[in-house]
Amino acid sequence: MSGFRKNRPVDISSARFRLRSLERTDASARWSAWASDPDVMGPLNLVPTPLSVPGMQQYIAEHDNESAYLVGIFLRSTGAHIGLYNIDCDLMHMVANFSLMIGDKAHWGHGVVNETRAALLDHFFDYRKMEKATGTPNARNFSAILNYKAQGWKLEGILRQQVKSVTGSHRLDQLQFGMLPADWRALKQGTSA
Amino acid sequence: MSNQSSVDLARKLLAEAMRVELKDIANEASIETTLNWDSLVHAQLMVAIEDHLGRELTSDEVLSVESLQDVAKLLS
């Protein structure tokens, strides 16, 4: 792969999925349905809200493919769009913060997250030259927590009552998981960093 | 140490989440060794534990669950 250039969209593949930066034409009723589904949005501590096509296009446009990426997850077999990653990069400190949503519930529990995130970790460490990756699920996002642990991310801390719950007046803890390039390479090689 | 009734209850909740029979859940079942213990099963299991306890789990408790025996400890 050639050297890193600014503002270059992501377009990579794993065994089952294509991961590419979303474009205006990816705004769809399918995506809007995910955003209004309590099952999808609840674990993310987001209020289910249908999105308009112009609203989705505006959201896509806010991601510059330099400090902010909105990467769609597409089935290689059919091209269907099933979810997305939001990856915010602190270019001063070279830290990439990952968050994601698998909108198509038919694909929950089938290893989508860790397969796609492995490809993205490779890409952001090796190509975008990030020096650390983080993930910050809230403590009620049980599936996300399991996935971070299963993939070998290190729990770096519990931020107590860090965020307001959208379902009530209480506050939620937020967990911080981290991955360093050396950790990731060691995990892939089956050794400890 | 978890008592037998807690282990039995943990096995029941895990079997229901995994949609398998009780006999298919080994005492040593863990996230690492049990292929079908995926993220969806895990979320359903955690909700079932909370329903049984009648309260939300703390962050430390959520993070502690990696095996059948861990579930039993929470339930004991």
PDB file of C-alpha atoms in Angstrom:
ATOM      1  CA  MET A   1       0.000   0.000   0.000  1.00  0.00           C
ATOM      2  CA  SER A   2       1.256   3.486  -0.821  1.00  0.00           C
ATOM      3  CA  GLY A   3       2.135   6.089   1.796  1.00  0.00           C
ATOM      4  CA  PHE A   4      -0.454   7.913   3.831  1.00  0.00           C
ATOM      5  CA  ARG A   5      -2.121  10.910   2.234  1.00  0.00           C
ATOM      6  CA  LYS A   6      -4.492  13.244   3.987  1.00  0.00           C
ATOM      7  CA  ASN A   7      -8.207  13.092   3.320  1.00  0.00           C
ATOM      8  CA  ARG A   8      -8.037   9.671   1.810  1.00  0.00           C
ATOM      9  CA  PRO A   9     -11.171   7.606   2.354  1.00  0.00           C
ATOM     10  CA  VAL A  10     -10.971   4.138   3.877  1.00  0.00           C
ATOM     11  CA  ASP A  11     -11.616   1.258   1.482  1.00  0.00           C
ATOM     12  CA  ILE A  12     -10.445  -2.097   2.796  1.00  0.00           C
ATOM     13  CA  SER A  13     -11.835  -5.614   3.116  1.00  0.00           C
ATOM     14  CA  SER A  14     -11.872  -8.479   5.591  1.00  0.00           C
ATOM     15  CA  ALA A  15     -12.880 -12.034   4.753  1.00  0.00           C
ATOM     16  CA  ARG A  16     -16.604 -11.284   4.741  1.00  0.00           C
ATOM     17  CA  PHE A  17     -16.889  -7.512   4.713  1.00  0.00           C
ATOM     18  CA  ARG A  18     -15.937  -4.413   2.788  1.00  0.00           C
ATOM     19  CA  LEU A  19     -15.197  -1.377   4.923  1.00  0.00           C
ATOM     20  CA  ARG A  20     -15.307   1.948   3.152  1.00  0.00           C
ATOM     21  CA  SER A  21     -15.880   5.575   4.028  1.00  0.00           C
ATOM     22  CA  LEU A  22     -19.511   6.475   3.537  1.00  0.00           C
ATOM     23  CA  GLU A  23     -20.540   8.804   0.730  1.00  0.00           C
ATOM     24  CA  ARG A  24     -23.619  10.977   0.340  1.00  0.00           C
ATOM     25  CA  THR A  25     -25.317   8.300  -1.718  1.00  0.00           C
ATOM     26  CA  ASP A  26     -25.115   5.870   1.219  1.00  0.00           C
ATOM     27  CA  ALA A  27     -27.808   7.794   3.122  1.00  0.00           C
ATOM     28  CA  SER A  28     -30.751   5.416   3.078  1.00  0.00           C
ATOM     29  CA  ALA A  29     -34.044   4.437   4.649  1.00  0.00           C
ATOM     30  CA  ARG A  30     -32.249   1.327   5.883  1.00  0.00           C
ATOM     31  CA  TRP A  31     -29.834   3.412   7.937  1.00  0.00           C
ATOM     32  CA  SER A  32     -32.651   5.647   9.171  1.00  0.00           C
ATOM     33  CA  ALA A  33     -34.487   2.542  10.410  1.00  0.00           C
ATOM     34  CA  TRP A  34     -31.488   1.549  12.518  1.00  0.00           C
ATOM     35  CA  ALA A  35     -31.395   5.010  14.062  1.00  0.00           C
ATOM     36  CA  SER A  36     -35.013   4.687  15.137  1.00  0.00           C
ATOM     37  CA  ASP A  37     -34.692   1.151  16.532  1.00  0.00           C
ATOM     38  CA  PRO A  38     -34.515   1.083  20.371  1.00  0.00           C
ATOM     39  CA  ASP A  39     -32.721  -2.277  20.287  1.00  0.00           C
ATOM     40  CA  VAL A  40     -29.922  -0.744  18.227  1.00  0.00           C
ATOM     41  CA  MET A  41     -29.699   2.656  19.862  1.00  0.00           C
ATOM     42  CA  GLY A  42     -30.362   1.693  23.482  1.00  0.00           C
ATOM     43  CA  PRO A  43     -26.989   0.033  24.184  1.00  0.00           C
ATOM     44  CA  LEU A  44     -25.300   3.071  22.636  1.00  0.00           C
ATOM     45  CA  ASN A  45     -27.192   5.331  25.061  1.00  0.00           C
ATOM     46  CA  LEU A  46     -28.735   7.207  22.159  1.00  0.00           C
ATOM     47  CA  VAL A  47     -32.342   8.262  21.740  1.00  0.00           C
ATOM     48  CA  PRO A  48     -33.992   6.376  18.859  1.00  0.00           C
ATOM     49  CA  THR A  49     -34.691   9.009  16.232  1.00  0.00           C
ATOM     50  CA  PRO A  50     -35.420   8.578  12.526  1.00  0.00           C
ATOM     51  CA  LEU A  51     -32.927  10.400  10.340  1.00  0.00           C
ATOM     52  CA  SER A  52     -33.743  12.334   7.205  1.00  0.00           C
ATOM     53  CA  VAL A  53     -31.689  11.781   4.071  1.00  0.00           C
ATOM     54  CA  PRO A  54     -30.366  15.372   4.194  1.00  0.00           C
ATOM     55  CA  GLY A  55     -29.527  14.860   7.860  1.00  0.00           C
ATOM     56  CA  MET A  56     -27.573  11.684   7.106  1.00  0.00           C
ATOM     57  CA  GLN A  57     -25.795  13.406   4.221  1.00  0.00           C
ATOM     58  CA  GLN A  58     -24.827  16.276   6.497  1.00  0.00           C
ATOM     59  CA  TYR A  59     -23.514  13.782   9.064  1.00  0.00           C
ATOM     60  CA  ILE A  60     -21.472  12.014   6.393  1.00  0.00           C
ATOM     61  CA  ALA A  61     -20.063  15.353   5.208  1.00  0.00           C
ATOM     62  CA  GLU A  62     -18.871  16.171   8.727  1.00  0.00           C
ATOM     63  CA  HIS A  63     -16.344  13.327   8.456  1.00  0.00           C
ATOM     64  CA  ASP A  64     -13.227  14.519   6.666  1.00  0.00           C
ATOM     65  CA  ASN A  65     -11.358  11.191   6.384  1.00  0.00           C
ATOM     66  CA  GLU A  66      -8.478  12.761   8.230  1.00  0.00           C
ATOM     67  CA  SER A  67      -9.510  13.422  11.805  1.00  0.00           C
ATOM     68  CA  ALA A  68     -12.959  11.866  11.545  1.00  0.00           C
ATOM     69  CA  TYR A  69     -14.059   8.790   9.642  1.00  0.00           C
ATOM     70  CA  LEU A  70     -17.499   7.323   9.064  1.00  0.00           C
ATOM     71  CA  VAL A  71     -16.866   3.841   7.716  1.00  0.00           C
ATOM     72  CA  GLY A  72     -19.673   1.634   6.494  1.00  0.00           C
ATOM     73  CA  ILE A  73     -19.713  -2.126   6.930  1.00  0.00           C
ATOM     74  CA  PHE A  74     -20.902  -3.852   3.763  1.00  0.00           C
ATOM     75  CA  LEU A  75     -21.347  -7.558   3.040  1.00  0.00           C
ATOM     76  CA  ARG A  76     -18.928  -8.614   0.354  1.00  0.00           C
ATOM     77  CA  SER A  77     -21.406 -11.258  -0.796  1.00  0.00           C
ATOM     78  CA  THR A  78     -24.315  -8.921  -1.546  1.00  0.00           C
ATOM     79  CA  GLY A  79     -23.087  -5.386  -0.998  1.00  0.00           C
ATOM     80  CA  ALA A  80     -25.686  -4.854   1.733  1.00  0.00           C
ATOM     81  CA  HIS A  81     -24.933  -2.109   4.242  1.00  0.00           C
ATOM     82  CA  ILE A  82     -25.204  -3.552   7.775  1.00  0.00           C
ATOM     83  CA  GLY A  83     -23.526  -1.064  10.088  1.00  0.00           C
ATOM     84  CA  LEU A  84     -20.932   1.613  10.539  1.00  0.00           C
ATOM     85  CA  TYR A  85     -17.938   2.795  12.499  1.00  0.00           C
ATOM     86  CA  ASN A  86     -17.285   6.308  13.705  1.00  0.00           C
ATOM     87  CA  ILE A  87     -13.545   6.751  14.192  1.00  0.00           C
ATOM     88  CA  ASP A  88     -12.259   9.999  15.644  1.00  0.00           C
ATOM     89  CA  CYS A  89      -8.522  10.565  15.348  1.00  0.00           C
ATOM     90  CA  ASP A  90      -6.584  12.903  17.591  1.00  0.00           C
ATOM     91  CA  LEU A  91      -3.834  13.834  15.151  1.00  0.00           C
ATOM     92  CA  MET A  92      -1.773  15.589  17.808  1.00  0.00           C
ATOM     93  CA  HIS A  93      -1.446  12.443  19.875  1.00  0.00           C
ATOM     94  CA  MET A  94      -2.202   9.917  17.124  1.00  0.00           C
ATOM     95  CA  VAL A  95      -5.010   8.208  19.022  1.00  0.00           C
ATOM     96  CA  ALA A  96      -7.980   6.730  17.170  1.00  0.00           C
ATOM     97  CA  ASN A  97     -11.206   6.335  19.142  1.00  0.00           C
ATOM     98  CA  PHE A  98     -13.556   3.689  17.771  1.00  0.00           C
ATOM     99  CA  SER A  99     -17.309   3.467  18.152  1.00  0.00           C
ATOM    100  CA  LEU A 100     -19.657   1.402  16.077  1.00  0.00           C
ATOM    101  CA  MET A 101     -23.178   0.286  15.388  1.00  0.00           C
ATOM    102  CA  ILE A 102     -24.318  -2.947  13.777  1.00  0.00           C
ATOM    103  CA  GLY A 103     -27.683  -1.771  12.553  1.00  0.00           C
ATOM    104  CA  ASP A 104     -28.867  -4.948  10.869  1.00  0.00           C
ATOM    105  CA  LYS A 105     -29.847  -7.176  13.779  1.00  0.00           C
ATOM    106  CA  ALA A 106     -29.699 -10.299  11.624  1.00  0.00           C
ATOM    107  CA  HIS A 107     -25.921  -9.962  11.888  1.00  0.00           C
ATOM    108  CA  TRP A 108     -25.686  -9.664  15.659  1.00  0.00           C
ATOM    109  CA  GLY A 109     -23.747 -12.454  17.319  1.00  0.00           C
ATOM    110  CA  HIS A 110     -21.935 -13.519  14.162  1.00  0.00           C
ATOM    111  CA  GLY A 111     -18.498 -12.093  14.795  1.00  0.00           C
ATOM    112  CA  VAL A 112     -18.938  -9.014  12.614  1.00  0.00           C
ATOM    113  CA  VAL A 113     -17.425  -6.611  15.121  1.00  0.00           C
ATOM    114  CA  ASN A 114     -14.163  -8.316  15.838  1.00  0.00           C
ATOM    115  CA  GLU A 115     -13.560  -9.321  12.225  1.00  0.00           C
ATOM    116  CA  THR A 116     -14.107  -5.797  10.937  1.00  0.00           C
ATOM    117  CA  ARG A 117     -12.338  -4.085  13.812  1.00  0.00           C
ATOM    118  CA  ALA A 118      -9.298  -6.295  13.291  1.00  0.00           C
ATOM    119  CA  ALA A 119      -9.065  -5.052   9.711  1.00  0.00           C
ATOM    120  CA  LEU A 120      -9.479  -1.462  10.853  1.00  0.00           C
ATOM    121  CA  LEU A 121      -6.834  -1.812  13.567  1.00  0.00           C
ATOM    122  CA  ASP A 122      -4.409  -3.100  10.951  1.00  0.00           C
ATOM    123  CA  HIS A 123      -5.287  -0.181   8.712  1.00  0.00           C
ATOM    124  CA  PHE A 124      -5.160   2.576  11.308  1.00  0.00           C
ATOM    125  CA  PHE A 125      -1.947   1.332  12.897  1.00  0.00           C
ATOM    126  CA  ASP A 126      -0.049   0.362   9.767  1.00  0.00           C
ATOM    127  CA  TYR A 127      -1.347   2.831   7.181  1.00  0.00           C
ATOM    128  CA  ARG A 128      -2.720   5.818   9.114  1.00  0.00           C
ATOM    129  CA  LYS A 129       0.125   5.497  11.635  1.00  0.00           C
ATOM    130  CA  MET A 130      -2.044   5.811  14.712  1.00  0.00           C
ATOM    131  CA  GLU A 131      -0.115   5.052  17.890  1.00  0.00           C
ATOM    132  CA  LYS A 132      -3.036   3.993  20.048  1.00  0.00           C
ATOM    133  CA  ALA A 133      -6.663   2.929  19.646  1.00  0.00           C
ATOM    134  CA  THR A 134      -9.356   3.401  22.254  1.00  0.00           C
ATOM    135  CA  GLY A 135     -12.957   2.334  22.697  1.00  0.00           C
ATOM    136  CA  THR A 136     -15.284   3.824  25.278  1.00  0.00           C
ATOM    137  CA  PRO A 137     -18.523   1.856  25.617  1.00  0.00           C
ATOM    138  CA  ASN A 138     -20.917   2.716  28.401  1.00  0.00           C
ATOM    139  CA  ALA A 139     -21.194   0.080  31.102  1.00  0.00           C
ATOM    140  CA  ARG A 140     -24.649  -1.042  29.917  1.00  0.00           C
ATOM    141  CA  ASN A 141     -23.379  -2.001  26.464  1.00  0.00           C
ATOM    142  CA  PHE A 142     -22.801  -5.634  27.374  1.00  0.00           C
ATOM    143  CA  SER A 143     -22.163  -6.882  23.854  1.00  0.00           C
ATOM    144  CA  ALA A 144     -19.547  -4.227  23.186  1.00  0.00           C
ATOM    145  CA  ILE A 145     -17.756  -4.970  26.449  1.00  0.00           C
ATOM    146  CA  LEU A 146     -17.610  -8.663  25.632  1.00  0.00           C
ATOM    147  CA  ASN A 147     -16.232  -7.910  22.176  1.00  0.00           C
ATOM    148  CA  TYR A 148     -13.484  -5.627  23.476  1.00  0.00           C
ATOM    149  CA  LYS A 149     -12.434  -8.213  26.033  1.00  0.00           C
ATOM    150  CA  ALA A 150     -12.607 -11.077  23.560  1.00  0.00           C
ATOM    151  CA  GLN A 151     -10.434  -9.182  21.100  1.00  0.00           C
ATOM    152  CA  GLY A 152      -7.766  -8.548  23.702  1.00  0.00           C
ATOM    153  CA  TRP A 153      -8.215  -4.837  24.369  1.00  0.00           C
ATOM    154  CA  LYS A 154      -6.979  -3.782  27.783  1.00  0.00           C
ATOM    155  CA  LEU A 155      -9.380  -2.209  30.251  1.00  0.00           C
ATOM    156  CA  GLU A 156      -7.700   1.074  31.186  1.00  0.00           C
ATOM    157  CA  GLY A 157     -10.273   2.503  33.499  1.00  0.00           C
ATOM    158  CA  ILE A 158     -13.835   3.009  34.585  1.00  0.00           C
ATOM    159  CA  LEU A 159     -15.015   6.602  34.328  1.00  0.00           C
ATOM    160  CA  ARG A 160     -17.608   6.702  37.051  1.00  0.00           C
ATOM    161  CA  GLN A 161     -20.999   8.182  36.151  1.00  0.00           C
ATOM    162  CA  GLN A 162     -19.421   9.773  33.104  1.00  0.00           C
ATOM    163  CA  VAL A 163     -22.547  10.157  30.988  1.00  0.00           C
ATOM    164  CA  LYS A 164     -26.236  10.791  31.500  1.00  0.00           C
ATOM    165  CA  SER A 165     -28.520   7.908  30.647  1.00  0.00           C
ATOM    166  CA  VAL A 166     -30.970   8.788  27.899  1.00  0.00           C
ATOM    167  CA  THR A 167     -33.562   6.538  29.540  1.00  0.00           C
ATOM    168  CA  GLY A 168     -33.769   8.294  32.882  1.00  0.00           C
ATOM    169  CA  SER A 169     -32.244  10.635  35.383  1.00  0.00           C
ATOM    170  CA  HIS A 170     -29.366   8.402  36.425  1.00  0.00           C
ATOM    171  CA  ARG A 171     -25.835   8.455  35.075  1.00  0.00           C
ATOM    172  CA  LEU A 172     -23.809   5.674  33.518  1.00  0.00           C
ATOM    173  CA  ASP A 173     -20.245   4.579  33.960  1.00  0.00           C
ATOM    174  CA  GLN A 174     -18.097   4.614  30.845  1.00  0.00           C
ATOM    175  CA  LEU A 175     -15.313   2.116  30.327  1.00  0.00           C
ATOM    176  CA  GLN A 176     -12.115   2.840  28.474  1.00  0.00           C
ATOM    177  CA  PHE A 177     -10.452   0.046  26.570  1.00  0.00           C
ATOM    178  CA  GLY A 178      -7.133   0.583  24.832  1.00  0.00           C
ATOM    179  CA  MET A 179      -5.005  -1.135  22.243  1.00  0.00           C
ATOM    180  CA  LEU A 180      -1.414  -0.298  21.338  1.00  0.00           C
ATOM    181  CA  PRO A 181       0.190  -1.365  18.065  1.00  0.00           C
ATOM    182  CA  ALA A 182       2.618  -3.628  19.925  1.00  0.00           C
ATOM    183  CA  ASP A 183      -0.270  -5.256  21.809  1.00  0.00           C
ATOM    184  CA  TRP A 184      -2.101  -5.825  18.552  1.00  0.00           C
ATOM    185  CA  ARG A 185       0.880  -7.313  16.762  1.00  0.00           C
ATOM    186  CA  ALA A 186       1.521  -9.623  19.716  1.00  0.00           C
ATOM    187  CA  LEU A 187      -2.102 -10.722  19.805  1.00  0.00           C
ATOM    188  CA  LYS A 188      -2.029 -11.525  16.115  1.00  0.00           C
ATOM    189  CA  GLN A 189       1.139 -13.529  16.609  1.00  0.00           C
ATOM    190  CA  GLY A 190      -0.271 -15.282  19.664  1.00  0.00           C
ATOM    191  CA  THR A 191       2.219 -13.803  22.098  1.00  0.00           C
ATOM    192  CA  SER A 192       2.095 -11.227  24.874  1.00  0.00           C
ATOM    193  CA  ALA A 193       3.313  -7.682  24.258  1.00  0.00           C
TER     194      ALA A 193
ATOM    195  CA  MET B   1     -17.065 -20.508  46.328  1.00  0.00           C
ATOM    196  CA  SER B   2     -20.409 -20.708  44.615  1.00  0.00           C
ATOM    197  CA  ASN B   3     -22.893 -23.218  45.988  1.00  0.00           C
ATOM    198  CA  GLN B   4     -24.530 -25.840  43.828  1.00  0.00           C
ATOM    199  CA  SER B   5     -27.867 -24.056  43.576  1.00  0.00           C
ATOM    200  CA  SER B   6     -26.126 -20.953  42.250  1.00  0.00           C
ATOM    201  CA  VAL B   7     -24.269 -23.018  39.686  1.00  0.00           C
ATOM    202  CA  ASP B   8     -27.512 -24.695  38.657  1.00  0.00           C
ATOM    203  CA  LEU B   9     -29.230 -21.339  38.264  1.00  0.00           C
ATOM    204  CA  ALA B  10     -26.274 -19.943  36.327  1.00  0.00           C
ATOM    205  CA  ARG B  11     -26.411 -22.968  34.024  1.00  0.00           C
ATOM    206  CA  LYS B  12     -30.136 -22.443  33.480  1.00  0.00           C
ATOM    207  CA  LEU B  13     -29.716 -18.760  32.591  1.00  0.00           C
ATOM    208  CA  LEU B  14     -26.804 -19.462  30.274  1.00  0.00           C
ATOM    209  CA  ALA B  15     -28.599 -22.374  28.591  1.00  0.00           C
ATOM    210  CA  GLU B  16     -31.652 -20.179  28.010  1.00  0.00           C
ATOM    211  CA  ALA B  17     -29.522 -17.400  26.548  1.00  0.00           C
ATOM    212  CA  MET B  18     -27.701 -19.859  24.303  1.00  0.00           C
ATOM    213  CA  ARG B  19     -30.894 -21.776  23.484  1.00  0.00           C
ATOM    214  CA  VAL B  20     -29.342 -25.118  24.316  1.00  0.00           C
ATOM    215  CA  GLU B  21     -30.127 -27.825  26.851  1.00  0.00           C
ATOM    216  CA  LEU B  22     -28.776 -27.736  30.402  1.00  0.00           C
ATOM    217  CA  LYS B  23     -26.612 -30.771  29.761  1.00  0.00           C
ATOM    218  CA  ASP B  24     -24.805 -28.865  27.030  1.00  0.00           C
ATOM    219  CA  ILE B  25     -23.389 -26.356  29.523  1.00  0.00           C
ATOM    220  CA  ALA B  26     -20.238 -27.709  31.154  1.00  0.00           C
ATOM    221  CA  ASN B  27     -19.126 -26.621  34.619  1.00  0.00           C
ATOM    222  CA  GLU B  28     -16.036 -25.159  32.970  1.00  0.00           C
ATOM    223  CA  ALA B  29     -17.986 -23.184  30.371  1.00  0.00           C
ATOM    224  CA  SER B  30     -16.412 -19.834  29.637  1.00  0.00           C
ATOM    225  CA  ILE B  31     -16.402 -17.163  26.985  1.00  0.00           C
ATOM    226  CA  GLU B  32     -13.032 -18.427  25.828  1.00  0.00           C
ATOM    227  CA  THR B  33     -13.991 -22.078  25.559  1.00  0.00           C
ATOM    228  CA  THR B  34     -17.652 -21.947  24.547  1.00  0.00           C
ATOM    229  CA  LEU B  35     -18.017 -21.206  20.873  1.00  0.00           C
ATOM    230  CA  ASN B  36     -21.651 -20.108  21.002  1.00  0.00           C
ATOM    231  CA  TRP B  37     -21.171 -17.694  23.903  1.00  0.00           C
ATOM    232  CA  ASP B  38     -21.219 -14.702  21.583  1.00  0.00           C
ATOM    233  CA  SER B  39     -21.994 -11.034  22.148  1.00  0.00           C
ATOM    234  CA  LEU B  40     -25.735 -11.497  21.659  1.00  0.00           C
ATOM    235  CA  VAL B  41     -25.882 -14.394  24.118  1.00  0.00           C
ATOM    236  CA  HIS B  42     -23.797 -12.397  26.568  1.00  0.00           C
ATOM    237  CA  ALA B  43     -26.156  -9.427  26.476  1.00  0.00           C
ATOM    238  CA  GLN B  44     -29.168 -11.682  27.025  1.00  0.00           C
ATOM    239  CA  LEU B  45     -27.387 -13.431  29.892  1.00  0.00           C
ATOM    240  CA  MET B  46     -26.529 -10.165  31.621  1.00  0.00           C
ATOM    241  CA  VAL B  47     -30.127  -8.972  31.393  1.00  0.00           C
ATOM    242  CA  ALA B  48     -31.309 -12.325  32.798  1.00  0.00           C
ATOM    243  CA  ILE B  49     -28.894 -11.990  35.728  1.00  0.00           C
ATOM    244  CA  GLU B  50     -30.158  -8.489  36.447  1.00  0.00           C
ATOM    245  CA  ASP B  51     -33.769  -9.656  36.215  1.00  0.00           C
ATOM    246  CA  HIS B  52     -33.031 -12.394  38.723  1.00  0.00           C
ATOM    247  CA  LEU B  53     -31.203 -10.067  41.115  1.00  0.00           C
ATOM    248  CA  GLY B  54     -33.770  -7.305  40.693  1.00  0.00           C
ATOM    249  CA  ARG B  55     -31.123  -4.652  40.175  1.00  0.00           C
ATOM    250  CA  GLU B  56     -28.596  -3.380  37.692  1.00  0.00           C
ATOM    251  CA  LEU B  57     -25.121  -4.855  37.844  1.00  0.00           C
ATOM    252  CA  THR B  58     -22.229  -2.589  38.725  1.00  0.00           C
ATOM    253  CA  SER B  59     -19.474  -2.014  36.197  1.00  0.00           C
ATOM    254  CA  ASP B  60     -17.132  -4.283  38.132  1.00  0.00           C
ATOM    255  CA  GLU B  61     -19.755  -7.026  38.140  1.00  0.00           C
ATOM    256  CA  VAL B  62     -20.359  -6.615  34.410  1.00  0.00           C
ATOM    257  CA  LEU B  63     -16.643  -6.919  33.780  1.00  0.00           C
ATOM    258  CA  SER B  64     -16.318  -9.956  36.049  1.00  0.00           C
ATOM    259  CA  VAL B  65     -18.459 -12.295  33.951  1.00  0.00           C
ATOM    260  CA  GLU B  66     -16.285 -14.555  31.839  1.00  0.00           C
ATOM    261  CA  SER B  67     -17.469 -18.027  32.850  1.00  0.00           C
ATOM    262  CA  LEU B  68     -20.326 -20.070  34.258  1.00  0.00           C
ATOM    263  CA  GLN B  69     -18.662 -19.952  37.650  1.00  0.00           C
ATOM    264  CA  ASP B  70     -18.477 -16.141  37.483  1.00  0.00           C
ATOM    265  CA  VAL B  71     -22.214 -16.036  36.848  1.00  0.00           C
ATOM    266  CA  ALA B  72     -22.791 -18.375  39.793  1.00  0.00           C
ATOM    267  CA  LYS B  73     -20.786 -16.090  42.069  1.00  0.00           C
ATOM    268  CA  LEU B  74     -22.986 -13.160  41.133  1.00  0.00           C
ATOM    269  CA  LEU B  75     -26.093 -15.201  41.832  1.00  0.00           C
ATOM    270  CA  SER B  76     -24.951 -16.638  45.173  1.00  0.00           C
TER     271      SER B  76
END
